Coordinates of C-alpha atoms in Angstrom, one line a residue:
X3 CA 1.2 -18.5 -47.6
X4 CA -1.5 -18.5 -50.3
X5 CA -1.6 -19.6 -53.7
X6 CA -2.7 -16.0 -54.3
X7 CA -0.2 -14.0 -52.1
X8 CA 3.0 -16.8 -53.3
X9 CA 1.9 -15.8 -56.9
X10 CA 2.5 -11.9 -56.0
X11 CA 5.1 -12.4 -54.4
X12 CA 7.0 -14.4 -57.2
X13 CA 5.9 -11.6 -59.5
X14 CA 7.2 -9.0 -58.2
X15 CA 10.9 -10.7 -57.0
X16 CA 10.7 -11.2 -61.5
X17 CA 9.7 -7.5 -62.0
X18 CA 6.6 -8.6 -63.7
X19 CA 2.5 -7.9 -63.6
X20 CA -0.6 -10.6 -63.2
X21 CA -2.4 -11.7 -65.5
X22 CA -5.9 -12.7 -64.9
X23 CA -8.4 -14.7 -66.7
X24 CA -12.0 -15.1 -66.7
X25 CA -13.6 -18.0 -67.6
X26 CA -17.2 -19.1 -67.1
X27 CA -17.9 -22.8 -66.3
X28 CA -19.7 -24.6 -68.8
X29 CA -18.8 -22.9 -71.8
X30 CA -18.8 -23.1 -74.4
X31 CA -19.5 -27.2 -73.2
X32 CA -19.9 -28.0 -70.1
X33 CA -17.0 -29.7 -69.3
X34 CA -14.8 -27.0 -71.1
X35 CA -12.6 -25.5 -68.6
X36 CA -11.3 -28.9 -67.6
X37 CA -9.7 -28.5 -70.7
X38 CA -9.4 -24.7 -71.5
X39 CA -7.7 -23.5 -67.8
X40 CA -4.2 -25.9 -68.4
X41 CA -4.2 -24.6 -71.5
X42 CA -4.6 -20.8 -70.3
X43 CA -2.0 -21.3 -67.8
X44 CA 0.7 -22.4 -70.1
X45 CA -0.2 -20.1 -72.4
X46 CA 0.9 -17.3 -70.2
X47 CA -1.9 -16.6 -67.4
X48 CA -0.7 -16.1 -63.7
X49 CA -4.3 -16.7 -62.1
X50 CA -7.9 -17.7 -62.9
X51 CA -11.6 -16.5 -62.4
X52 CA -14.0 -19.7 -63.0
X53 CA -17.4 -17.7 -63.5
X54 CA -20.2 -19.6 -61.3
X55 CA -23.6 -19.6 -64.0
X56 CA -26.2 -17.4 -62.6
X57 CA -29.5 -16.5 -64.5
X58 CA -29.5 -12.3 -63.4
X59 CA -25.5 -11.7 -63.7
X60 CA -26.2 -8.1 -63.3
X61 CA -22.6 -6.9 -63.6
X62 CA -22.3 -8.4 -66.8
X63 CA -22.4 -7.4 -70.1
X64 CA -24.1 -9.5 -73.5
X65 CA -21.1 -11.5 -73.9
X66 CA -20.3 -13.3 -70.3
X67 CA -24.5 -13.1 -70.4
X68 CA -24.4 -15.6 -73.3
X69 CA -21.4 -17.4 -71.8
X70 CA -23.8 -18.0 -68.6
X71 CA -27.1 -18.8 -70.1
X72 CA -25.0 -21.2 -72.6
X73 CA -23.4 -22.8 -69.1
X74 CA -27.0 -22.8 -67.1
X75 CA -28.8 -25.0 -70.2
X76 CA -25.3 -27.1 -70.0
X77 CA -26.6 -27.7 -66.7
X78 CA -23.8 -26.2 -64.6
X79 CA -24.5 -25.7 -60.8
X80 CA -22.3 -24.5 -57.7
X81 CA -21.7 -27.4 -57.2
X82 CA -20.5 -28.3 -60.5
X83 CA -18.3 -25.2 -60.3
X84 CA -16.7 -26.8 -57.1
X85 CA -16.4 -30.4 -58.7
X86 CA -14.6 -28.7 -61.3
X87 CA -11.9 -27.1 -59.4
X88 CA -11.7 -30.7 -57.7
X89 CA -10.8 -31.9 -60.9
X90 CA -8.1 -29.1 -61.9
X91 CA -6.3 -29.6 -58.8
X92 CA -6.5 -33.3 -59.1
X93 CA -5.1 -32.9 -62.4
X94 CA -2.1 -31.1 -61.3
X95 CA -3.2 -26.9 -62.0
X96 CA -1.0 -25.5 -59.4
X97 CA -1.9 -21.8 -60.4
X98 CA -4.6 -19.5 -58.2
X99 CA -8.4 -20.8 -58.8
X100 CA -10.8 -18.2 -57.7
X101 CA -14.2 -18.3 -58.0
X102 CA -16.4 -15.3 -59.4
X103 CA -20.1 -15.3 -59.2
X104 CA -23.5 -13.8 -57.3
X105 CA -24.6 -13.8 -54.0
X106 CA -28.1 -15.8 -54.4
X107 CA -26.8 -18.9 -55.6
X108 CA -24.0 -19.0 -52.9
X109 CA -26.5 -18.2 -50.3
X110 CA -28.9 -21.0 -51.4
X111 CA -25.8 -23.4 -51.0
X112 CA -25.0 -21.9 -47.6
X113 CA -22.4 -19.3 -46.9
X114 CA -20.6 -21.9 -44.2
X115 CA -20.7 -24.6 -46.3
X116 CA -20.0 -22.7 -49.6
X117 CA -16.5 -21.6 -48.2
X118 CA -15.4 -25.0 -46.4
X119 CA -16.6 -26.9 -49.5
X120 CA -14.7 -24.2 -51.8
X121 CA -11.4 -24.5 -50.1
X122 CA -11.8 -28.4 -49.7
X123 CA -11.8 -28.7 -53.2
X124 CA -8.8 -26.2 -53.9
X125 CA -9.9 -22.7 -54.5
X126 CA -7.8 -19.6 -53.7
X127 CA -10.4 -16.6 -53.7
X128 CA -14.0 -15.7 -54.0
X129 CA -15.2 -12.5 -55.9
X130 CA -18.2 -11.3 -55.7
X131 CA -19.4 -8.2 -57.8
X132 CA -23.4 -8.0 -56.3
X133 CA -21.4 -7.6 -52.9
X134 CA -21.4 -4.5 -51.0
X135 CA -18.4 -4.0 -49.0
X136 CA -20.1 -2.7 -46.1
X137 CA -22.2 -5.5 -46.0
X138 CA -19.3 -8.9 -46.0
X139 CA -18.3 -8.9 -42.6
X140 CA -19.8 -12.2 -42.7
X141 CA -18.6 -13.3 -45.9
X142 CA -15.2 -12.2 -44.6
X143 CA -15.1 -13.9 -41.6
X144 CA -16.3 -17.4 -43.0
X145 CA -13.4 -16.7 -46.0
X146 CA -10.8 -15.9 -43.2
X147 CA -11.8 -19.4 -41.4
X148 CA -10.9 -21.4 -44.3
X149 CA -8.2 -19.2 -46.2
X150 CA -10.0 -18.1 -48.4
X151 CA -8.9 -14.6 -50.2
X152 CA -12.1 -12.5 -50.6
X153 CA -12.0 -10.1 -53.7
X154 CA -13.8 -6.9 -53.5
X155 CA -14.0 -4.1 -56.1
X156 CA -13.4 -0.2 -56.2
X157 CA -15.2 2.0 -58.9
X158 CA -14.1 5.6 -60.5
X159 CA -16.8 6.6 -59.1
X160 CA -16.1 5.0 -55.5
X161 CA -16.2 7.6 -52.6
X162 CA -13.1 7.9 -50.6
X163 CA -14.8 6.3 -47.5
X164 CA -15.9 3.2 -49.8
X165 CA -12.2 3.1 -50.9
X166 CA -11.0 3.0 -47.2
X167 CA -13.1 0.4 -46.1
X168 CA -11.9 -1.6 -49.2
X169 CA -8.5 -1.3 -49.1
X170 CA -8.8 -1.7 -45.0
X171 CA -10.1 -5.0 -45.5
X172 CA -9.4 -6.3 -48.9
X173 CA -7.4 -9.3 -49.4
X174 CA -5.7 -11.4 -52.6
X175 CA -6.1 -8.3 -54.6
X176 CA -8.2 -5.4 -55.3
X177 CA -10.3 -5.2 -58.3
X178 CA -10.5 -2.2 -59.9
X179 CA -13.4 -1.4 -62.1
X180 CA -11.5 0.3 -64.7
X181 CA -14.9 1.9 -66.5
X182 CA -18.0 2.9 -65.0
X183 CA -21.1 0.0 -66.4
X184 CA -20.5 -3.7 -67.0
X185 CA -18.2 -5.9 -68.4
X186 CA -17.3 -6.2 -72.1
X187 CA -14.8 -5.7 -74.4
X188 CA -14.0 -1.7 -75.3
X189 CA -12.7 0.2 -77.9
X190 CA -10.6 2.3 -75.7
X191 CA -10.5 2.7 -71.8
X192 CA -10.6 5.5 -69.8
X193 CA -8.0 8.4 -69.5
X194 CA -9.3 9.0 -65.9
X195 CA -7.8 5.4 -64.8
X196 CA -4.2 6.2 -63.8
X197 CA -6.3 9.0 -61.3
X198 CA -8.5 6.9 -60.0
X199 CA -5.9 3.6 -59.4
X200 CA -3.6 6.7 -58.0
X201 CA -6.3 7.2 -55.5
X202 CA -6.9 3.9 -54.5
X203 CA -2.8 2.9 -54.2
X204 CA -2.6 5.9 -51.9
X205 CA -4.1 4.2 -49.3
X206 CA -2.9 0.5 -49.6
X207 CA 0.2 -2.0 -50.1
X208 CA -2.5 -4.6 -51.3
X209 CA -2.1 -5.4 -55.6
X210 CA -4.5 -3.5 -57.5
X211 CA -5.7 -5.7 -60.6
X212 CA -7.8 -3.5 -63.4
X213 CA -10.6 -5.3 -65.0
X214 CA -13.6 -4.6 -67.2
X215 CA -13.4 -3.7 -70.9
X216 CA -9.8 -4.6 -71.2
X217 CA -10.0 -6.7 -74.7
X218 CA -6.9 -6.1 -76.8
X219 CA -2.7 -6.3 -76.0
X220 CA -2.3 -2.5 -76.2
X221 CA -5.0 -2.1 -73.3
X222 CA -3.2 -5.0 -71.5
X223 CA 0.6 -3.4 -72.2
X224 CA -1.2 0.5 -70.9
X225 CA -2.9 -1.0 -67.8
X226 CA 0.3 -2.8 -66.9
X227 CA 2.3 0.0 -66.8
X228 CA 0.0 1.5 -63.9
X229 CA -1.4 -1.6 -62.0
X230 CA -0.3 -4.9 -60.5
X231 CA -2.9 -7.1 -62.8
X232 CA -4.4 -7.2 -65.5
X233 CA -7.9 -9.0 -65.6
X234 CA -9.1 -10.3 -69.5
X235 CA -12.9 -11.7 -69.3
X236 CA -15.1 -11.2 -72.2
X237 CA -12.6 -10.5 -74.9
X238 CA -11.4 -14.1 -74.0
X239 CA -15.1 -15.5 -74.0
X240 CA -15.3 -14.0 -77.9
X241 CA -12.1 -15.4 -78.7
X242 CA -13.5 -18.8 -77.4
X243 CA -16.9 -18.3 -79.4
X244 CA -15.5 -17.6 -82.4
X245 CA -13.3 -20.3 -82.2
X246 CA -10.0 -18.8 -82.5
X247 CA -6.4 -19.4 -81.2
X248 CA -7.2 -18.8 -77.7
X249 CA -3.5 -19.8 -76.8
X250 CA -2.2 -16.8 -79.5
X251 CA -4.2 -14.5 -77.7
X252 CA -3.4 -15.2 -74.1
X253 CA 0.3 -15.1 -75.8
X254 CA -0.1 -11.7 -77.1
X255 CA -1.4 -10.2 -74.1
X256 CA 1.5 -11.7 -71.9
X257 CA 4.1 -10.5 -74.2
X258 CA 2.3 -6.6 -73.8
X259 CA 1.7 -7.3 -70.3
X260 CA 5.6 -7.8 -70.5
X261 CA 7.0 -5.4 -72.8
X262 CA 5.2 -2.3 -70.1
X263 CA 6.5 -4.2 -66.9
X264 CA 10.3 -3.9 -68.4
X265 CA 9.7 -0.2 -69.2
X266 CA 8.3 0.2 -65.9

């Protein structure tokens, strides 16, 4: 069993939803997340999404843009990315390491090479948001030779054939855009999302995990209460710029996620 699919499963026998961090590599110093992932993890998180720098992140939004462009002049390659999961797992993380980045620079490492090198040095899942499901037949096979989980996404605005072919071939999790434009932190999210994850759950036993403008605990505790996980990513780059608490934060979005999973 996988990291990913052992970490659901433990969930659920405790009642109780993911939470999912985003994190990109190199920032705010390069060797950062060496230090900022243990401390995420025991601060409440079930899984993480190590961002892999790339210059045109086109799903992003200004503030994982910043994170990235800080991370590319800290000199952060694929490579790096991969060294760095080394490291963690050397160091003892134990928790799901995924890797979320763009198509271009994992091409220009080598799709074969990319995935045998990724699990060698102890990731769980790839996610890639510039990937069109009907195009990773490839990518999927090359994940599935190495156990690797690959992540794909579903959009309100996804047509029920692209949600089929998703949830037909989806593994880990589904990632579930939760608003329609890129990532960043919202004032609100959308009252059309318990619709649209209704939609999607009708067709699949496979965790659906919301992500995309989720940036404060009562977001966290609504989401939980309708999904499987809960992914945080640009709300936790801010807290990390402006040098807060990180831990506190994580903390207070683990106690929502947990105060709507006991309702549920």
């Amino acid at each position: 069993m996988t990291r990913i699919a052992a970490t659901w499963q433990r969930l659920r026998a405790e009642g109780r939803r993911a939470l999912i961090l985003y994190l990109t590599v190199g920032f705010p110093e390069r060797e950062s997340a060496l230090e900022l992932v243990p401390r995420l993890i025991a601060a409440g998180a079930d899984m993480i999404e190590l961002g892999v720098p790339f210059s045109d992140p086109l799903a992003e939004g200004p503030t994982i843009q910043a994170a990235t462009q800080r991370a590319l002049a800290n000199g952060v390659t694929t490579r790096y990315c991969l060294e760095t999961v080394r490291v963690l797992r050397e160091r003892g993380v134990e928790a799901p390491l995924l890797l979320m980045g763009y198509l271009n620079p994992m091409l220009r490492y080598g799709m074969e090479r990319f995935c045998r090198d990724s699990r060698a040095a102890g990731v769980d899942g790839l996610v890639f948001p510039d990937l069109p499901p009907e195009e990773s037949s490839a990518l999927q096979t090359a994940c599935d030779q190495h156990d690797l989980d690959l992540i794909q996404f579903v959009a309100p605005t996804s047509t029920a054939a692209r949600i089929a072919h998703v949830t037909q071939h989806a593994t880990g999790f589904i990632y579930c855009v939760s608003v329609t434009g890129v990532t960043g932190a919202r004032a609100q999210l959308s009252a059309d999302l318990p619709a649209f994850l209704e939609r999607v759950r009708g067709r699949t036993t496979t965790p659906l995990a919301v992500g995309f403008g989720i940036s404060r605990p009562e977001h966290a505790r609504r989401v939980a209460a309708i999904a499987d996980g809960v992914i945080v990513g640009s709300a936790l780059i801010d807290a990390i710029a402006r040098g807060e608490d990180v831990e506190a934060f994580v903390r207070s979005l683990r106690a929502a996620i947990d105060e709507s999973s006991a309702i549920a």
